[in-house]
């Protein structure tokens, strides 16, 4: 593209923002590495997913320039839109987008073939619907079971004690490949967050014994609690505001 109309304004705004996103990424990687080290883990075990739901393609481009290659979206339509935009762009074509938000049955087809990993399989009924659509398209969809470890009424996900049986059922469906577990901790309560992440890790250990599968992914930790999540065994943190919002402040 030639340097000229349109490009110029956008480029000027972006320089400062790109610098912020890049500096913030370095900070986040070192905080993740420190948290991992405190738990005797290696930082290489932890994937940093940039949750791009509040930004447009300029935000994704800034994040790409900073080094991010994996993104999360919580709305099927927006995920599909961004994946399509990336596929037509030679630079962004290989980026990964995960579906992290609540999935309604009538939106499943927008996610299939577009999401690399579906974090939000929150019931056997939903799993069955996803699996049927996947099989119809000859796909096997990598997924996580979303677990409501904290038991908050506002949160979706499996009751922890229902998960072992659900995993057996889901593995039998054929269209889904469960790779692990996902949870969201109660906001603003660090002790409750730690208990929640610890509960998720213990549940995975129980499932590994029961199923003999590896279940390598523990998706937990957001802007306000990712260091605790890494200390408790998270292999994938989903960070939104702290990645993209210059006004975000730690509490
Ligand atoms: C928005 C969102 C995140 C990121 O939250 P932040 O607090 O902005 O880091 C993570 N997981 C899910 C499921 C989300 O919807």
PDB file of C-alpha atoms and ligand atoms in Angstrom:
ATOM      1  CA  UNK A   1       0.000   0.000   0.000  1.00  0.00           C
ATOM      2  CA  UNK A   2       1.212   3.504  -0.802  1.00  0.00           C
ATOM      3  CA  UNK A   3       1.765   5.989   1.971  1.00  0.00           C
ATOM      4  CA  UNK A   4      -1.124   8.374   1.567  1.00  0.00           C
ATOM      5  CA  UNK A   5      -4.685   9.217   2.348  1.00  0.00           C
ATOM      6  CA  UNK A   6      -6.326   7.298   5.164  1.00  0.00           C
ATOM      7  CA  UNK A   7      -3.231   5.292   5.955  1.00  0.00           C
ATOM      8  CA  UNK A   8      -1.540   8.320   7.440  1.00  0.00           C
ATOM      9  CA  UNK A   9      -4.015   9.106  10.230  1.00  0.00           C
ATOM     10  CA  UNK A  10      -4.385   5.512  11.202  1.00  0.00           C
ATOM     11  CA  UNK A  11      -0.618   5.010  11.280  1.00  0.00           C
ATOM     12  CA  UNK A  12      -0.057   8.035  13.504  1.00  0.00           C
ATOM     13  CA  UNK A  13      -2.572   6.872  16.086  1.00  0.00           C
ATOM     14  CA  UNK A  14      -1.201   3.378  15.987  1.00  0.00           C
ATOM     15  CA  UNK A  15       2.431   4.070  16.786  1.00  0.00           C
ATOM     16  CA  UNK A  16       1.761   5.023  20.394  1.00  0.00           C
ATOM     17  CA  UNK A  17      -0.779   2.258  20.834  1.00  0.00           C
ATOM     18  CA  UNK A  18       1.495  -0.363  19.274  1.00  0.00           C
ATOM     19  CA  UNK A  19       4.269   0.689  21.639  1.00  0.00           C
ATOM     20  CA  UNK A  20       1.926   0.314  24.592  1.00  0.00           C
ATOM     21  CA  UNK A  21       0.751  -3.158  23.495  1.00  0.00           C
ATOM     22  CA  UNK A  22       4.331  -4.322  22.883  1.00  0.00           C
ATOM     23  CA  UNK A  23       5.670  -3.000  26.202  1.00  0.00           C
ATOM     24  CA  UNK A  24       2.704  -4.461  28.043  1.00  0.00           C
ATOM     25  CA  UNK A  25       3.304  -7.850  26.426  1.00  0.00           C
ATOM     26  CA  UNK A  26       6.897  -7.898  27.667  1.00  0.00           C
ATOM     27  CA  UNK A  27       5.647  -7.032  31.147  1.00  0.00           C
ATOM     28  CA  UNK A  28       3.000  -9.769  31.041  1.00  0.00           C
ATOM     29  CA  UNK A  29       5.472 -12.396  29.835  1.00  0.00           C
ATOM     30  CA  UNK A  30       7.819 -11.584  32.670  1.00  0.00           C
ATOM     31  CA  UNK A  31       5.007 -11.639  35.244  1.00  0.00           C
ATOM     32  CA  UNK A  32       3.903 -15.036  33.892  1.00  0.00           C
ATOM     33  CA  UNK A  33       7.503 -16.309  34.016  1.00  0.00           C
ATOM     34  CA  UNK A  34       7.879 -15.143  37.620  1.00  0.00           C
ATOM     35  CA  UNK A  35       4.598 -16.738  38.666  1.00  0.00           C
ATOM     36  CA  UNK A  36       5.598 -19.973  36.940  1.00  0.00           C
ATOM     37  CA  UNK A  37       8.986 -19.933  38.652  1.00  0.00           C
ATOM     38  CA  UNK A  38       7.342 -19.478  42.067  1.00  0.00           C
ATOM     39  CA  UNK A  39       5.478 -22.723  41.401  1.00  0.00           C
ATOM     40  CA  UNK A  40       8.528 -24.531  40.028  1.00  0.00           C
ATOM     41  CA  UNK A  41       7.056 -24.451  36.540  1.00  0.00           C
ATOM     42  CA  UNK A  42       8.427 -23.310  33.213  1.00  0.00           C
ATOM     43  CA  UNK A  43       6.905 -20.274  31.515  1.00  0.00           C
ATOM     44  CA  UNK A  44       6.874 -22.269  28.295  1.00  0.00           C
ATOM     45  CA  UNK A  45       4.003 -24.315  29.749  1.00  0.00           C
ATOM     46  CA  UNK A  46       1.748 -21.249  29.687  1.00  0.00           C
ATOM     47  CA  UNK A  47       0.035 -19.893  26.575  1.00  0.00           C
ATOM     48  CA  UNK A  48      -0.918 -16.230  26.630  1.00  0.00           C
ATOM     49  CA  UNK A  49      -4.206 -15.768  24.792  1.00  0.00           C
ATOM     50  CA  UNK A  50      -5.039 -12.157  23.909  1.00  0.00           C
ATOM     51  CA  UNK A  51      -8.779 -11.673  24.354  1.00  0.00           C
ATOM     52  CA  UNK A  52      -9.584  -9.334  21.493  1.00  0.00           C
ATOM     53  CA  UNK A  53     -13.350  -9.050  22.055  1.00  0.00           C
ATOM     54  CA  UNK A  54     -13.205  -5.321  22.821  1.00  0.00           C
ATOM     55  CA  UNK A  55     -10.930  -4.324  19.931  1.00  0.00           C
ATOM     56  CA  UNK A  56     -11.229  -4.362  16.158  1.00  0.00           C
ATOM     57  CA  UNK A  57      -8.776  -5.544  13.544  1.00  0.00           C
ATOM     58  CA  UNK A  58      -6.449  -2.583  14.300  1.00  0.00           C
ATOM     59  CA  UNK A  59      -6.133  -3.990  17.815  1.00  0.00           C
ATOM     60  CA  UNK A  60      -5.395  -7.451  16.440  1.00  0.00           C
ATOM     61  CA  UNK A  61      -2.777  -5.950  14.131  1.00  0.00           C
ATOM     62  CA  UNK A  62      -1.125  -4.078  17.002  1.00  0.00           C
ATOM     63  CA  UNK A  63      -1.095  -7.287  19.025  1.00  0.00           C
ATOM     64  CA  UNK A  64       0.350  -9.223  16.100  1.00  0.00           C
ATOM     65  CA  UNK A  65       3.112  -6.637  15.752  1.00  0.00           C
ATOM     66  CA  UNK A  66       3.826  -7.043  19.479  1.00  0.00           C
ATOM     67  CA  UNK A  67       4.207 -10.803  19.070  1.00  0.00           C
ATOM     68  CA  UNK A  68       0.787 -12.267  19.922  1.00  0.00           C
ATOM     69  CA  UNK A  69      -0.315 -15.192  17.786  1.00  0.00           C
ATOM     70  CA  UNK A  70      -3.293 -16.543  19.766  1.00  0.00           C
ATOM     71  CA  UNK A  71      -6.540 -14.679  20.365  1.00  0.00           C
ATOM     72  CA  UNK A  72      -9.825 -15.257  22.139  1.00  0.00           C
ATOM     73  CA  UNK A  73     -13.308 -14.085  21.236  1.00  0.00           C
ATOM     74  CA  UNK A  74     -16.569 -14.515  23.135  1.00  0.00           C
ATOM     75  CA  UNK A  75     -19.065 -13.921  20.303  1.00  0.00           C
ATOM     76  CA  UNK A  76     -19.333 -16.366  17.404  1.00  0.00           C
ATOM     77  CA  UNK A  77     -20.120 -13.685  14.857  1.00  0.00           C
ATOM     78  CA  UNK A  78     -17.162 -11.538  15.834  1.00  0.00           C
ATOM     79  CA  UNK A  79     -14.869 -14.570  15.903  1.00  0.00           C
ATOM     80  CA  UNK A  80     -15.962 -15.489  12.403  1.00  0.00           C
ATOM     81  CA  UNK A  81     -15.534 -11.901  11.222  1.00  0.00           C
ATOM     82  CA  UNK A  82     -11.985 -11.632  12.546  1.00  0.00           C
ATOM     83  CA  UNK A  83     -10.957 -15.069  11.297  1.00  0.00           C
ATOM     84  CA  UNK A  84     -12.271 -14.185   7.838  1.00  0.00           C
ATOM     85  CA  UNK A  85     -10.410 -10.876   7.868  1.00  0.00           C
ATOM     86  CA  UNK A  86      -7.198 -12.644   8.873  1.00  0.00           C
ATOM     87  CA  UNK A  87      -7.551 -15.328   6.211  1.00  0.00           C
ATOM     88  CA  UNK A  88      -7.561 -12.703   3.480  1.00  0.00           C
ATOM     89  CA  UNK A  89      -4.454 -11.034   4.897  1.00  0.00           C
ATOM     90  CA  UNK A  90      -1.124 -12.631   4.003  1.00  0.00           C
ATOM     91  CA  UNK A  91       0.474 -11.483   7.268  1.00  0.00           C
ATOM     92  CA  UNK A  92      -2.312 -12.484   9.659  1.00  0.00           C
ATOM     93  CA  UNK A  93      -3.433 -15.668   7.910  1.00  0.00           C
ATOM     94  CA  UNK A  94      -2.035 -18.098  10.485  1.00  0.00           C
ATOM     95  CA  UNK A  95      -3.401 -16.506  13.652  1.00  0.00           C
ATOM     96  CA  UNK A  96      -5.287 -18.659  16.111  1.00  0.00           C
ATOM     97  CA  UNK A  97      -8.697 -17.655  17.432  1.00  0.00           C
ATOM     98  CA  UNK A  98     -10.343 -19.528  20.297  1.00  0.00           C
ATOM     99  CA  UNK A  99     -14.008 -19.368  21.272  1.00  0.00           C
ATOM    100  CA  UNK A 100     -14.112 -18.521  24.967  1.00  0.00           C
ATOM    101  CA  UNK A 101     -17.669 -17.251  25.516  1.00  0.00           C
ATOM    102  CA  UNK A 102     -21.069 -18.803  26.007  1.00  0.00           C
ATOM    103  CA  UNK A 103     -22.104 -20.742  22.954  1.00  0.00           C
ATOM    104  CA  UNK A 104     -25.716 -20.913  21.833  1.00  0.00           C
ATOM    105  CA  UNK A 105     -26.767 -23.817  19.688  1.00  0.00           C
ATOM    106  CA  UNK A 106     -27.870 -21.662  16.776  1.00  0.00           C
ATOM    107  CA  UNK A 107     -24.374 -20.099  16.615  1.00  0.00           C
ATOM    108  CA  UNK A 108     -22.361 -23.311  16.534  1.00  0.00           C
ATOM    109  CA  UNK A 109     -21.891 -23.292  12.773  1.00  0.00           C
ATOM    110  CA  UNK A 110     -20.168 -19.897  12.926  1.00  0.00           C
ATOM    111  CA  UNK A 111     -17.590 -21.359  15.274  1.00  0.00           C
ATOM    112  CA  UNK A 112     -16.906 -24.692  13.556  1.00  0.00           C
ATOM    113  CA  UNK A 113     -13.931 -24.517  11.252  1.00  0.00           C
ATOM    114  CA  UNK A 114     -13.085 -21.050  12.591  1.00  0.00           C
ATOM    115  CA  UNK A 115     -12.210 -21.552  16.254  1.00  0.00           C
ATOM    116  CA  UNK A 116      -8.990 -23.435  17.006  1.00  0.00           C
ATOM    117  CA  UNK A 117     -10.220 -24.435  20.474  1.00  0.00           C
ATOM    118  CA  UNK A 118     -13.687 -24.092  22.013  1.00  0.00           C
ATOM    119  CA  UNK A 119     -13.240 -23.334  25.736  1.00  0.00           C
ATOM    120  CA  UNK A 120     -16.916 -23.113  26.616  1.00  0.00           C
ATOM    121  CA  UNK A 121     -18.500 -26.552  26.344  1.00  0.00           C
ATOM    122  CA  UNK A 122     -20.688 -26.105  29.403  1.00  0.00           C
ATOM    123  CA  UNK A 123     -23.231 -28.956  29.249  1.00  0.00           C
ATOM    124  CA  UNK A 124     -23.719 -32.403  27.743  1.00  0.00           C
ATOM    125  CA  UNK A 125     -26.634 -31.069  25.705  1.00  0.00           C
ATOM    126  CA  UNK A 126     -24.436 -28.374  24.138  1.00  0.00           C
ATOM    127  CA  UNK A 127     -21.629 -30.886  23.591  1.00  0.00           C
ATOM    128  CA  UNK A 128     -24.038 -33.161  21.760  1.00  0.00           C
ATOM    129  CA  UNK A 129     -25.213 -30.306  19.526  1.00  0.00           C
ATOM    130  CA  UNK A 130     -21.627 -29.299  18.696  1.00  0.00           C
ATOM    131  CA  UNK A 131     -20.613 -32.898  18.080  1.00  0.00           C
ATOM    132  CA  UNK A 132     -23.515 -33.559  15.688  1.00  0.00           C
ATOM    133  CA  UNK A 133     -22.716 -30.496  13.619  1.00  0.00           C
ATOM    134  CA  UNK A 134     -19.022 -31.342  13.650  1.00  0.00           C
ATOM    135  CA  UNK A 135     -19.651 -34.894  12.470  1.00  0.00           C
ATOM    136  CA  UNK A 136     -21.896 -33.600   9.685  1.00  0.00           C
ATOM    137  CA  UNK A 137     -18.918 -31.584   8.457  1.00  0.00           C
ATOM    138  CA  UNK A 138     -16.416 -34.373   9.132  1.00  0.00           C
ATOM    139  CA  UNK A 139     -14.684 -32.340  11.814  1.00  0.00           C
ATOM    140  CA  UNK A 140     -13.441 -33.219  15.256  1.00  0.00           C
ATOM    141  CA  UNK A 141     -13.526 -30.090  17.402  1.00  0.00           C
ATOM    142  CA  UNK A 142     -10.844 -29.602  20.062  1.00  0.00           C
ATOM    143  CA  UNK A 143     -12.612 -28.376  23.188  1.00  0.00           C
ATOM    144  CA  UNK A 144     -12.459 -27.752  26.904  1.00  0.00           C
ATOM    145  CA  UNK A 145     -15.158 -28.455  29.457  1.00  0.00           C
ATOM    146  CA  UNK A 146     -16.140 -25.275  31.238  1.00  0.00           C
ATOM    147  CA  UNK A 147     -16.499 -25.993  34.936  1.00  0.00           C
ATOM    148  CA  UNK A 148     -18.268 -23.825  37.480  1.00  0.00           C
ATOM    149  CA  UNK A 149     -15.765 -24.553  40.234  1.00  0.00           C
ATOM    150  CA  UNK A 150     -16.784 -21.600  42.405  1.00  0.00           C
ATOM    151  CA  UNK A 151     -20.470 -22.538  42.270  1.00  0.00           C
ATOM    152  CA  UNK A 152     -21.637 -18.968  41.625  1.00  0.00           C
ATOM    153  CA  UNK A 153     -25.186 -18.961  40.282  1.00  0.00           C
ATOM    154  CA  UNK A 154     -24.248 -16.369  37.642  1.00  0.00           C
ATOM    155  CA  UNK A 155     -21.678 -18.657  36.023  1.00  0.00           C
ATOM    156  CA  UNK A 156     -22.277 -21.334  33.463  1.00  0.00           C
ATOM    157  CA  UNK A 157     -20.435 -24.613  33.337  1.00  0.00           C
ATOM    158  CA  UNK A 158     -20.511 -28.131  34.698  1.00  0.00           C
ATOM    159  CA  UNK A 159     -20.912 -28.839  38.389  1.00  0.00           C
ATOM    160  CA  UNK A 160     -17.480 -30.311  39.261  1.00  0.00           C
ATOM    161  CA  UNK A 161     -18.893 -33.625  40.449  1.00  0.00           C
ATOM    162  CA  UNK A 162     -20.686 -34.071  37.097  1.00  0.00           C
ATOM    163  CA  UNK A 163     -17.510 -33.659  35.039  1.00  0.00           C
ATOM    164  CA  UNK A 164     -16.097 -37.204  35.151  1.00  0.00           C
ATOM    165  CA  UNK A 165     -19.254 -38.724  33.710  1.00  0.00           C
ATOM    166  CA  UNK A 166     -19.631 -35.868  31.220  1.00  0.00           C
ATOM    167  CA  UNK A 167     -16.103 -36.417  29.907  1.00  0.00           C
ATOM    168  CA  UNK A 168     -16.898 -40.084  29.296  1.00  0.00           C
ATOM    169  CA  UNK A 169     -20.074 -39.144  27.420  1.00  0.00           C
ATOM    170  CA  UNK A 170     -18.363 -36.428  25.374  1.00  0.00           C
ATOM    171  CA  UNK A 171     -15.494 -38.698  24.411  1.00  0.00           C
ATOM    172  CA  UNK A 172     -18.066 -41.137  23.097  1.00  0.00           C
ATOM    173  CA  UNK A 173     -19.769 -38.574  20.847  1.00  0.00           C
ATOM    174  CA  UNK A 174     -17.128 -38.600  18.149  1.00  0.00           C
ATOM    175  CA  UNK A 175     -17.217 -34.965  17.078  1.00  0.00           C
ATOM    176  CA  UNK A 176     -15.378 -33.498  20.045  1.00  0.00           C
ATOM    177  CA  UNK A 177     -11.847 -33.942  21.334  1.00  0.00           C
ATOM    178  CA  UNK A 178     -11.717 -32.818  24.976  1.00  0.00           C
ATOM    179  CA  UNK A 179      -8.287 -31.368  25.727  1.00  0.00           C
ATOM    180  CA  UNK A 180      -8.888 -30.130  29.242  1.00  0.00           C
ATOM    181  CA  UNK A 181     -10.846 -27.791  31.470  1.00  0.00           C
ATOM    182  CA  UNK A 182     -11.707 -24.111  31.673  1.00  0.00           C
ATOM    183  CA  UNK A 183     -13.025 -21.990  34.520  1.00  0.00           C
ATOM    184  CA  UNK A 184     -13.653 -18.415  35.558  1.00  0.00           C
ATOM    185  CA  UNK A 185     -12.891 -17.393  39.125  1.00  0.00           C
ATOM    186  CA  UNK A 186     -15.030 -15.076  41.262  1.00  0.00           C
ATOM    187  CA  UNK A 187     -13.979 -11.508  40.472  1.00  0.00           C
ATOM    188  CA  UNK A 188     -12.069  -9.426  42.990  1.00  0.00           C
ATOM    189  CA  UNK A 189     -11.385 -12.105  45.598  1.00  0.00           C
ATOM    190  CA  UNK A 190      -7.861 -13.497  45.399  1.00  0.00           C
ATOM    191  CA  UNK A 191      -8.375 -16.274  47.936  1.00  0.00           C
ATOM    192  CA  UNK A 192     -11.513 -17.457  46.191  1.00  0.00           C
ATOM    193  CA  UNK A 193      -9.676 -17.302  42.859  1.00  0.00           C
ATOM    194  CA  UNK A 194      -6.860 -19.479  44.185  1.00  0.00           C
ATOM    195  CA  UNK A 195      -9.293 -22.028  45.613  1.00  0.00           C
ATOM    196  CA  UNK A 196     -11.105 -22.073  42.269  1.00  0.00           C
ATOM    197  CA  UNK A 197      -7.950 -22.665  40.179  1.00  0.00           C
ATOM    198  CA  UNK A 198      -6.693 -25.256  42.637  1.00  0.00           C
ATOM    199  CA  UNK A 199     -10.037 -27.052  42.390  1.00  0.00           C
ATOM    200  CA  UNK A 200      -9.773 -27.078  38.607  1.00  0.00           C
ATOM    201  CA  UNK A 201      -6.281 -28.574  38.716  1.00  0.00           C
ATOM    202  CA  UNK A 202      -7.374 -31.295  41.153  1.00  0.00           C
ATOM    203  CA  UNK A 203     -10.342 -32.126  38.971  1.00  0.00           C
ATOM    204  CA  UNK A 204      -8.055 -32.541  35.995  1.00  0.00           C
ATOM    205  CA  UNK A 205      -5.810 -34.880  37.965  1.00  0.00           C
ATOM    206  CA  UNK A 206      -8.827 -36.988  38.845  1.00  0.00           C
ATOM    207  CA  UNK A 207      -9.910 -37.075  35.186  1.00  0.00           C
ATOM    208  CA  UNK A 208      -6.489 -38.070  33.924  1.00  0.00           C
ATOM    209  CA  UNK A 209      -6.582 -41.099  36.199  1.00  0.00           C
ATOM    210  CA  UNK A 210     -10.138 -41.925  35.200  1.00  0.00           C
ATOM    211  CA  UNK A 211      -9.839 -41.499  31.437  1.00  0.00           C
ATOM    212  CA  UNK A 212      -6.186 -42.293  30.814  1.00  0.00           C
ATOM    213  CA  UNK A 213      -6.127 -39.243  28.530  1.00  0.00           C
ATOM    214  CA  UNK A 214      -3.626 -36.468  28.894  1.00  0.00           C
ATOM    215  CA  UNK A 215      -6.041 -33.486  29.092  1.00  0.00           C
ATOM    216  CA  UNK A 216      -3.143 -31.029  28.738  1.00  0.00           C
ATOM    217  CA  UNK A 217      -5.023 -27.729  28.872  1.00  0.00           C
ATOM    218  CA  UNK A 218      -6.096 -25.828  31.990  1.00  0.00           C
ATOM    219  CA  UNK A 219      -7.611 -22.564  30.765  1.00  0.00           C
ATOM    220  CA  UNK A 220      -7.810 -20.184  33.701  1.00  0.00           C
ATOM    221  CA  UNK A 221      -6.638 -16.736  34.703  1.00  0.00           C
ATOM    222  CA  UNK A 222      -7.821 -13.340  33.480  1.00  0.00           C
ATOM    223  CA  UNK A 223      -6.468  -9.800  33.856  1.00  0.00           C
ATOM    224  CA  UNK A 224      -7.130  -9.628  37.597  1.00  0.00           C
ATOM    225  CA  UNK A 225      -5.942 -13.089  38.627  1.00  0.00           C
ATOM    226  CA  UNK A 226      -3.602 -14.614  36.032  1.00  0.00           C
ATOM    227  CA  UNK A 227      -0.546 -14.810  38.288  1.00  0.00           C
ATOM    228  CA  UNK A 228      -2.492 -16.810  40.854  1.00  0.00           C
ATOM    229  CA  UNK A 229      -3.768 -19.036  38.041  1.00  0.00           C
ATOM    230  CA  UNK A 230      -0.222 -19.702  36.799  1.00  0.00           C
ATOM    231  CA  UNK A 231       0.915 -20.497  40.343  1.00  0.00           C
ATOM    232  CA  UNK A 232      -1.951 -23.014  40.536  1.00  0.00           C
ATOM    233  CA  UNK A 233      -1.163 -24.748  37.263  1.00  0.00           C
ATOM    234  CA  UNK A 234      -2.865 -22.813  34.457  1.00  0.00           C
ATOM    235  CA  UNK A 235      -1.520 -23.669  31.001  1.00  0.00           C
ATOM    236  CA  UNK A 236      -3.479 -20.940  29.222  1.00  0.00           C
ATOM    237  CA  UNK A 237      -4.344 -17.487  30.537  1.00  0.00           C
ATOM    238  CA  UNK A 238      -7.043 -15.444  28.801  1.00  0.00           C
ATOM    239  CA  UNK A 239      -6.121 -11.783  29.084  1.00  0.00           C
ATOM    240  CA  UNK A 240      -8.233  -8.973  27.695  1.00  0.00           C
ATOM    241  CA  UNK A 241      -8.175  -5.586  29.393  1.00  0.00           C
ATOM    242  CA  UNK A 242      -4.593  -5.830  30.610  1.00  0.00           C
ATOM    243  CA  UNK A 243      -3.441  -6.544  27.037  1.00  0.00           C
ATOM    244  CA  UNK A 244      -5.450  -3.943  25.162  1.00  0.00           C
ATOM    245  CA  UNK A 245      -6.588  -1.217  27.563  1.00  0.00           C
ATOM    246  CA  UNK A 246      -3.977   1.414  28.500  1.00  0.00           C
ATOM    247  CA  UNK A 247      -6.250   2.612  31.326  1.00  0.00           C
ATOM    248  CA  UNK A 248      -6.449  -0.818  33.004  1.00  0.00           C
ATOM    249  CA  UNK A 249      -5.034  -0.792  36.524  1.00  0.00           C
ATOM    250  CA  UNK A 250      -4.132  -3.726  38.751  1.00  0.00           C
ATOM    251  CA  UNK A 251      -5.968  -3.853  42.052  1.00  0.00           C
TER     252      UNK A 251
HETATM  253  C1  LIG B   1     -13.528 -11.163  28.526  1.00  0.00           C
HETATM  254  C2  LIG B   1     -13.075 -12.510  28.944  1.00  0.00           C
HETATM  255  C3  LIG B   1     -11.774 -12.735  29.401  1.00  0.00           C
HETATM  256  C4  LIG B   1     -10.762 -11.607  29.583  1.00  0.00           C
HETATM  257  O1  LIG B   1     -11.124 -10.850  30.706  1.00  0.00           O
HETATM  258  P1  LIG B   1     -10.179  -9.650  31.225  1.00  0.00           P
HETATM  259  O2  LIG B   1     -10.596  -9.460  32.635  1.00  0.00           O
HETATM  260  O3  LIG B   1     -10.472  -8.483  30.340  1.00  0.00           O
HETATM  261  O4  LIG B   1      -8.782 -10.123  31.109  1.00  0.00           O
HETATM  262  C5  LIG B   1     -11.404 -14.028  29.720  1.00  0.00           C
HETATM  263  N1  LIG B   1     -12.265 -15.060  29.613  1.00  0.00           N
HETATM  264  C6  LIG B   1     -13.530 -14.890  29.179  1.00  0.00           C
HETATM  265  C7  LIG B   1     -14.434 -16.073  29.082  1.00  0.00           C
HETATM  266  C8  LIG B   1     -13.991 -13.621  28.836  1.00  0.00           C
HETATM  267  O5  LIG B   1     -15.240 -13.452  28.411  1.00  0.00           O
END
